[in-house]
Amino acid sequence: MTRQRKAVTCALAGCQDFVSAQELHTVLVAGDHAIGLTTVYRALRELEADGGVDVVRDETGGRLYRLRPADGHRHYLMCRDCGRSRPVDSEVVEEWAGRIAADTGFAAVEHTVELTGVCADCLPRPDGPRPSRDEGGEPPCHGDPWDRAPDPRSRVRSCAS
């Protein structure tokens, strides 16, 4: 493992949220790592190929990365409003993909499942508007079992360098 890949892996480990390559690069540079954005992309591509990261798409189609937990690949349900994510049971999806591969004779079948919605904390409340992120403090959806996602205004703040 190269010095740069170690730095990228360590920076990702400090992030409890999905993060873009650009945001990760900003974290690394702020932490006094001399690393180029192209190198960050390369390291993330390698980590993805090795199964070391989970990848989701943001609302614009950009890729967001997060270290894969030791217990393996996961699928996530993400709030379209606050961006928080939550792992979901996806055993049925994995079994289905395996059956499709076996039935068709295909090998190395990959799949992408993206679930988005609006969490209960982000839904409009009958007694008035929900608290705004502009009022300070934590955005909605901060309680367990939700994993905190980056604040869309400044995702880097949610990562430890």
PDB file of C-alpha atoms in Angstrom:
ATOM      1  CA  MET A   1       0.000   0.000   0.000  1.00  0.00           C
ATOM      2  CA  THR A   2       1.423   3.360  -1.007  1.00  0.00           C
ATOM      3  CA  ARG A   3       1.797   6.295   1.341  1.00  0.00           C
ATOM      4  CA  GLN A   4      -0.949   8.138  -0.539  1.00  0.00           C
ATOM      5  CA  ARG A   5      -3.380   5.230  -0.370  1.00  0.00           C
ATOM      6  CA  LYS A   6      -2.732   4.931   3.364  1.00  0.00           C
ATOM      7  CA  ALA A   7      -3.468   8.650   3.755  1.00  0.00           C
ATOM      8  CA  VAL A   8      -6.722   8.320   1.787  1.00  0.00           C
ATOM      9  CA  THR A   9      -7.754   5.263   3.817  1.00  0.00           C
ATOM     10  CA  CYS A  10      -6.977   7.021   7.107  1.00  0.00           C
ATOM     11  CA  ALA A  11      -8.896  10.127   6.041  1.00  0.00           C
ATOM     12  CA  LEU A  12     -11.889   7.981   5.053  1.00  0.00           C
ATOM     13  CA  ALA A  13     -11.702   6.209   8.413  1.00  0.00           C
ATOM     14  CA  GLY A  14     -12.102   9.603  10.066  1.00  0.00           C
ATOM     15  CA  CYS A  15     -15.286  10.279   8.119  1.00  0.00           C
ATOM     16  CA  GLN A  16     -18.492   8.861   9.466  1.00  0.00           C
ATOM     17  CA  ASP A  17     -20.283   9.991   6.327  1.00  0.00           C
ATOM     18  CA  PHE A  18     -20.146   9.432   2.604  1.00  0.00           C
ATOM     19  CA  VAL A  19     -17.715  11.916   1.087  1.00  0.00           C
ATOM     20  CA  SER A  20     -16.722  12.923  -2.439  1.00  0.00           C
ATOM     21  CA  ALA A  21     -13.189  12.644  -3.775  1.00  0.00           C
ATOM     22  CA  GLN A  22     -12.943  16.445  -3.832  1.00  0.00           C
ATOM     23  CA  GLU A  23     -14.044  16.712  -0.216  1.00  0.00           C
ATOM     24  CA  LEU A  24     -11.621  14.002   0.814  1.00  0.00           C
ATOM     25  CA  HIS A  25      -8.838  15.827  -1.014  1.00  0.00           C
ATOM     26  CA  THR A  26      -9.695  19.009   0.908  1.00  0.00           C
ATOM     27  CA  VAL A  27      -9.517  17.093   4.201  1.00  0.00           C
ATOM     28  CA  LEU A  28      -6.145  15.606   3.275  1.00  0.00           C
ATOM     29  CA  VAL A  29      -4.636  18.928   2.188  1.00  0.00           C
ATOM     30  CA  ALA A  30      -5.957  20.617   5.349  1.00  0.00           C
ATOM     31  CA  GLY A  31      -4.197  17.855   7.294  1.00  0.00           C
ATOM     32  CA  ASP A  32      -0.882  18.785   5.649  1.00  0.00           C
ATOM     33  CA  HIS A  33      -0.792  15.849   3.242  1.00  0.00           C
ATOM     34  CA  ALA A  34       0.910  16.605  -0.051  1.00  0.00           C
ATOM     35  CA  ILE A  35      -1.458  14.721  -2.355  1.00  0.00           C
ATOM     36  CA  GLY A  36      -3.051  15.562  -5.658  1.00  0.00           C
ATOM     37  CA  LEU A  37      -6.714  15.201  -6.505  1.00  0.00           C
ATOM     38  CA  THR A  38      -5.868  12.707  -9.265  1.00  0.00           C
ATOM     39  CA  THR A  39      -4.071  10.560  -6.690  1.00  0.00           C
ATOM     40  CA  VAL A  40      -7.136  10.658  -4.420  1.00  0.00           C
ATOM     41  CA  TYR A  41      -9.315   9.502  -7.322  1.00  0.00           C
ATOM     42  CA  ARG A  42      -6.856   6.722  -8.150  1.00  0.00           C
ATOM     43  CA  ALA A  43      -6.734   5.527  -4.535  1.00  0.00           C
ATOM     44  CA  LEU A  44     -10.528   5.541  -4.295  1.00  0.00           C
ATOM     45  CA  ARG A  45     -10.792   3.566  -7.548  1.00  0.00           C
ATOM     46  CA  GLU A  46      -8.346   1.001  -6.168  1.00  0.00           C
ATOM     47  CA  LEU A  47     -10.211   0.793  -2.854  1.00  0.00           C
ATOM     48  CA  GLU A  48     -13.466   0.306  -4.733  1.00  0.00           C
ATOM     49  CA  ALA A  49     -11.958  -2.436  -6.922  1.00  0.00           C
ATOM     50  CA  ASP A  50     -10.625  -4.166  -3.789  1.00  0.00           C
ATOM     51  CA  GLY A  51     -14.016  -3.921  -2.033  1.00  0.00           C
ATOM     52  CA  GLY A  52     -12.719  -1.497   0.575  1.00  0.00           C
ATOM     53  CA  VAL A  53     -15.354   1.208   0.107  1.00  0.00           C
ATOM     54  CA  ASP A  54     -19.085   1.494  -0.399  1.00  0.00           C
ATOM     55  CA  VAL A  55     -20.127   3.939  -3.108  1.00  0.00           C
ATOM     56  CA  VAL A  56     -23.398   5.822  -3.557  1.00  0.00           C
ATOM     57  CA  ARG A  57     -24.459   8.548  -5.954  1.00  0.00           C
ATOM     58  CA  ASP A  58     -25.497  11.995  -4.823  1.00  0.00           C
ATOM     59  CA  GLU A  59     -28.414  13.929  -6.304  1.00  0.00           C
ATOM     60  CA  THR A  60     -26.269  15.112  -9.231  1.00  0.00           C
ATOM     61  CA  GLY A  61     -24.872  11.657 -10.005  1.00  0.00           C
ATOM     62  CA  GLY A  62     -21.525  12.262  -8.309  1.00  0.00           C
ATOM     63  CA  ARG A  63     -19.883   9.395  -6.473  1.00  0.00           C
ATOM     64  CA  LEU A  64     -19.612   9.464  -2.678  1.00  0.00           C
ATOM     65  CA  TYR A  65     -17.358   7.063  -0.767  1.00  0.00           C
ATOM     66  CA  ARG A  66     -17.284   5.506   2.673  1.00  0.00           C
ATOM     67  CA  LEU A  67     -15.048   2.796   4.104  1.00  0.00           C
ATOM     68  CA  ARG A  68     -16.785  -0.545   3.902  1.00  0.00           C
ATOM     69  CA  PRO A  69     -17.485  -2.087   7.311  1.00  0.00           C
ATOM     70  CA  ALA A  70     -15.617  -5.261   8.219  1.00  0.00           C
ATOM     71  CA  ASP A  71     -18.814  -7.285   7.855  1.00  0.00           C
ATOM     72  CA  GLY A  72     -18.970  -6.485   4.136  1.00  0.00           C
ATOM     73  CA  HIS A  73     -20.929  -4.699   1.440  1.00  0.00           C
ATOM     74  CA  ARG A  74     -24.043  -2.798   2.441  1.00  0.00           C
ATOM     75  CA  HIS A  75     -26.853  -0.899   0.807  1.00  0.00           C
ATOM     76  CA  TYR A  76     -28.058   2.362   2.280  1.00  0.00           C
ATOM     77  CA  LEU A  77     -31.257   4.355   2.549  1.00  0.00           C
ATOM     78  CA  MET A  78     -30.403   8.035   2.213  1.00  0.00           C
ATOM     79  CA  CYS A  79     -32.515  11.042   3.136  1.00  0.00           C
ATOM     80  CA  ARG A  80     -32.850  13.342   0.110  1.00  0.00           C
ATOM     81  CA  ASP A  81     -33.215  16.351   2.383  1.00  0.00           C
ATOM     82  CA  CYS A  82     -30.534  16.100   5.067  1.00  0.00           C
ATOM     83  CA  GLY A  83     -28.328  13.509   3.326  1.00  0.00           C
ATOM     84  CA  ARG A  84     -28.050  11.145   6.266  1.00  0.00           C
ATOM     85  CA  SER A  85     -27.697   7.472   5.503  1.00  0.00           C
ATOM     86  CA  ARG A  86     -28.741   4.273   7.147  1.00  0.00           C
ATOM     87  CA  PRO A  87     -27.667   0.738   6.240  1.00  0.00           C
ATOM     88  CA  VAL A  88     -30.600  -1.468   5.307  1.00  0.00           C
ATOM     89  CA  ASP A  89     -31.088  -5.225   5.209  1.00  0.00           C
ATOM     90  CA  SER A  90     -30.471  -6.176   1.609  1.00  0.00           C
ATOM     91  CA  GLU A  91     -30.070  -9.932   1.803  1.00  0.00           C
ATOM     92  CA  VAL A  92     -32.989 -10.409  -0.603  1.00  0.00           C
ATOM     93  CA  VAL A  93     -31.209  -8.189  -3.180  1.00  0.00           C
ATOM     94  CA  GLU A  94     -27.976 -10.151  -2.837  1.00  0.00           C
ATOM     95  CA  GLU A  95     -29.827 -13.457  -3.218  1.00  0.00           C
ATOM     96  CA  TRP A  96     -31.706 -12.144  -6.271  1.00  0.00           C
ATOM     97  CA  ALA A  97     -28.461 -10.986  -7.925  1.00  0.00           C
ATOM     98  CA  GLY A  98     -26.908 -14.393  -7.243  1.00  0.00           C
ATOM     99  CA  ARG A  99     -29.914 -16.184  -8.772  1.00  0.00           C
ATOM    100  CA  ILE A 100     -29.806 -13.956 -11.870  1.00  0.00           C
ATOM    101  CA  ALA A 101     -26.104 -14.743 -12.308  1.00  0.00           C
ATOM    102  CA  ALA A 102     -26.683 -18.472 -11.910  1.00  0.00           C
ATOM    103  CA  ASP A 103     -29.736 -18.520 -14.194  1.00  0.00           C
ATOM    104  CA  THR A 104     -28.024 -16.598 -16.987  1.00  0.00           C
ATOM    105  CA  GLY A 105     -24.560 -18.100 -16.719  1.00  0.00           C
ATOM    106  CA  PHE A 106     -23.020 -14.657 -16.149  1.00  0.00           C
ATOM    107  CA  ALA A 107     -20.006 -14.310 -13.848  1.00  0.00           C
ATOM    108  CA  ALA A 108     -18.772 -11.372 -11.772  1.00  0.00           C
ATOM    109  CA  VAL A 109     -22.272  -9.847 -11.715  1.00  0.00           C
ATOM    110  CA  GLU A 110     -22.389  -6.479 -10.008  1.00  0.00           C
ATOM    111  CA  HIS A 111     -25.425  -4.464  -9.014  1.00  0.00           C
ATOM    112  CA  THR A 112     -26.341  -1.023  -7.781  1.00  0.00           C
ATOM    113  CA  VAL A 113     -29.281  -0.391  -5.485  1.00  0.00           C
ATOM    114  CA  GLU A 114     -29.963   3.160  -4.418  1.00  0.00           C
ATOM    115  CA  LEU A 115     -32.755   3.884  -1.986  1.00  0.00           C
ATOM    116  CA  THR A 116     -33.659   7.461  -1.170  1.00  0.00           C
ATOM    117  CA  GLY A 117     -36.495   9.011   0.725  1.00  0.00           C
ATOM    118  CA  VAL A 118     -37.266  11.715   3.228  1.00  0.00           C
ATOM    119  CA  CYS A 119     -36.701  10.734   6.838  1.00  0.00           C
ATOM    120  CA  ALA A 120     -39.303  11.362   9.517  1.00  0.00           C
ATOM    121  CA  ASP A 121     -37.291  14.232  11.006  1.00  0.00           C
ATOM    122  CA  CYS A 122     -37.226  16.032   7.648  1.00  0.00           C
ATOM    123  CA  LEU A 123     -40.935  15.694   6.864  1.00  0.00           C
ATOM    124  CA  PRO A 124     -42.970  18.867   7.389  1.00  0.00           C
ATOM    125  CA  ARG A 125     -44.542  18.885  10.822  1.00  0.00           C
ATOM    126  CA  PRO A 126     -48.275  19.444  11.300  1.00  0.00           C
ATOM    127  CA  ASP A 127     -47.537  22.033  14.010  1.00  0.00           C
ATOM    128  CA  GLY A 128     -45.280  24.141  11.792  1.00  0.00           C
ATOM    129  CA  PRO A 129     -42.065  24.002   9.848  1.00  0.00           C
ATOM    130  CA  ARG A 130     -39.261  21.738  10.911  1.00  0.00           C
ATOM    131  CA  PRO A 131     -36.111  23.322  12.365  1.00  0.00           C
ATOM    132  CA  SER A 132     -33.802  24.785   9.755  1.00  0.00           C
ATOM    133  CA  ARG A 133     -30.137  23.910   9.493  1.00  0.00           C
ATOM    134  CA  ASP A 134     -29.536  27.655   9.294  1.00  0.00           C
ATOM    135  CA  GLU A 135     -30.642  27.967  12.929  1.00  0.00           C
ATOM    136  CA  GLY A 136     -27.401  26.277  13.988  1.00  0.00           C
ATOM    137  CA  GLY A 137     -26.764  22.991  15.667  1.00  0.00           C
ATOM    138  CA  GLU A 138     -27.256  19.570  14.196  1.00  0.00           C
ATOM    139  CA  PRO A 139     -29.364  19.117  11.077  1.00  0.00           C
ATOM    140  CA  PRO A 140     -32.377  16.820  11.366  1.00  0.00           C
ATOM    141  CA  CYS A 141     -31.899  13.022  11.556  1.00  0.00           C
ATOM    142  CA  HIS A 142     -29.088  13.146  14.085  1.00  0.00           C
ATOM    143  CA  GLY A 143     -30.238  10.258  16.249  1.00  0.00           C
ATOM    144  CA  ASP A 144     -29.365   6.596  15.955  1.00  0.00           C
ATOM    145  CA  PRO A 145     -29.578   4.470  13.887  1.00  0.00           C
ATOM    146  CA  TRP A 146     -28.896   7.147  11.262  1.00  0.00           C
ATOM    147  CA  ASP A 147     -25.328   7.756  10.261  1.00  0.00           C
ATOM    148  CA  ARG A 148     -24.582  11.425   9.982  1.00  0.00           C
ATOM    149  CA  ALA A 149     -24.148  12.551   6.399  1.00  0.00           C
ATOM    150  CA  PRO A 150     -22.301  15.619   5.288  1.00  0.00           C
ATOM    151  CA  ASP A 151     -23.988  18.982   5.468  1.00  0.00           C
ATOM    152  CA  PRO A 152     -24.514  19.781   1.771  1.00  0.00           C
ATOM    153  CA  ARG A 153     -23.257  23.323   2.409  1.00  0.00           C
ATOM    154  CA  SER A 154     -19.931  22.088   3.765  1.00  0.00           C
ATOM    155  CA  ARG A 155     -19.462  18.333   3.742  1.00  0.00           C
ATOM    156  CA  VAL A 156     -15.854  18.569   4.854  1.00  0.00           C
ATOM    157  CA  ARG A 157     -16.848  19.776   8.313  1.00  0.00           C
ATOM    158  CA  SER A 158     -18.314  16.362   9.065  1.00  0.00           C
ATOM    159  CA  CYS A 159     -14.991  14.580   8.579  1.00  0.00           C
ATOM    160  CA  ALA A 160     -12.158  14.374  11.043  1.00  0.00           C
ATOM    161  CA  SER A 161      -8.745  14.831   9.450  1.00  0.00           C
TER     162      SER A 161
END
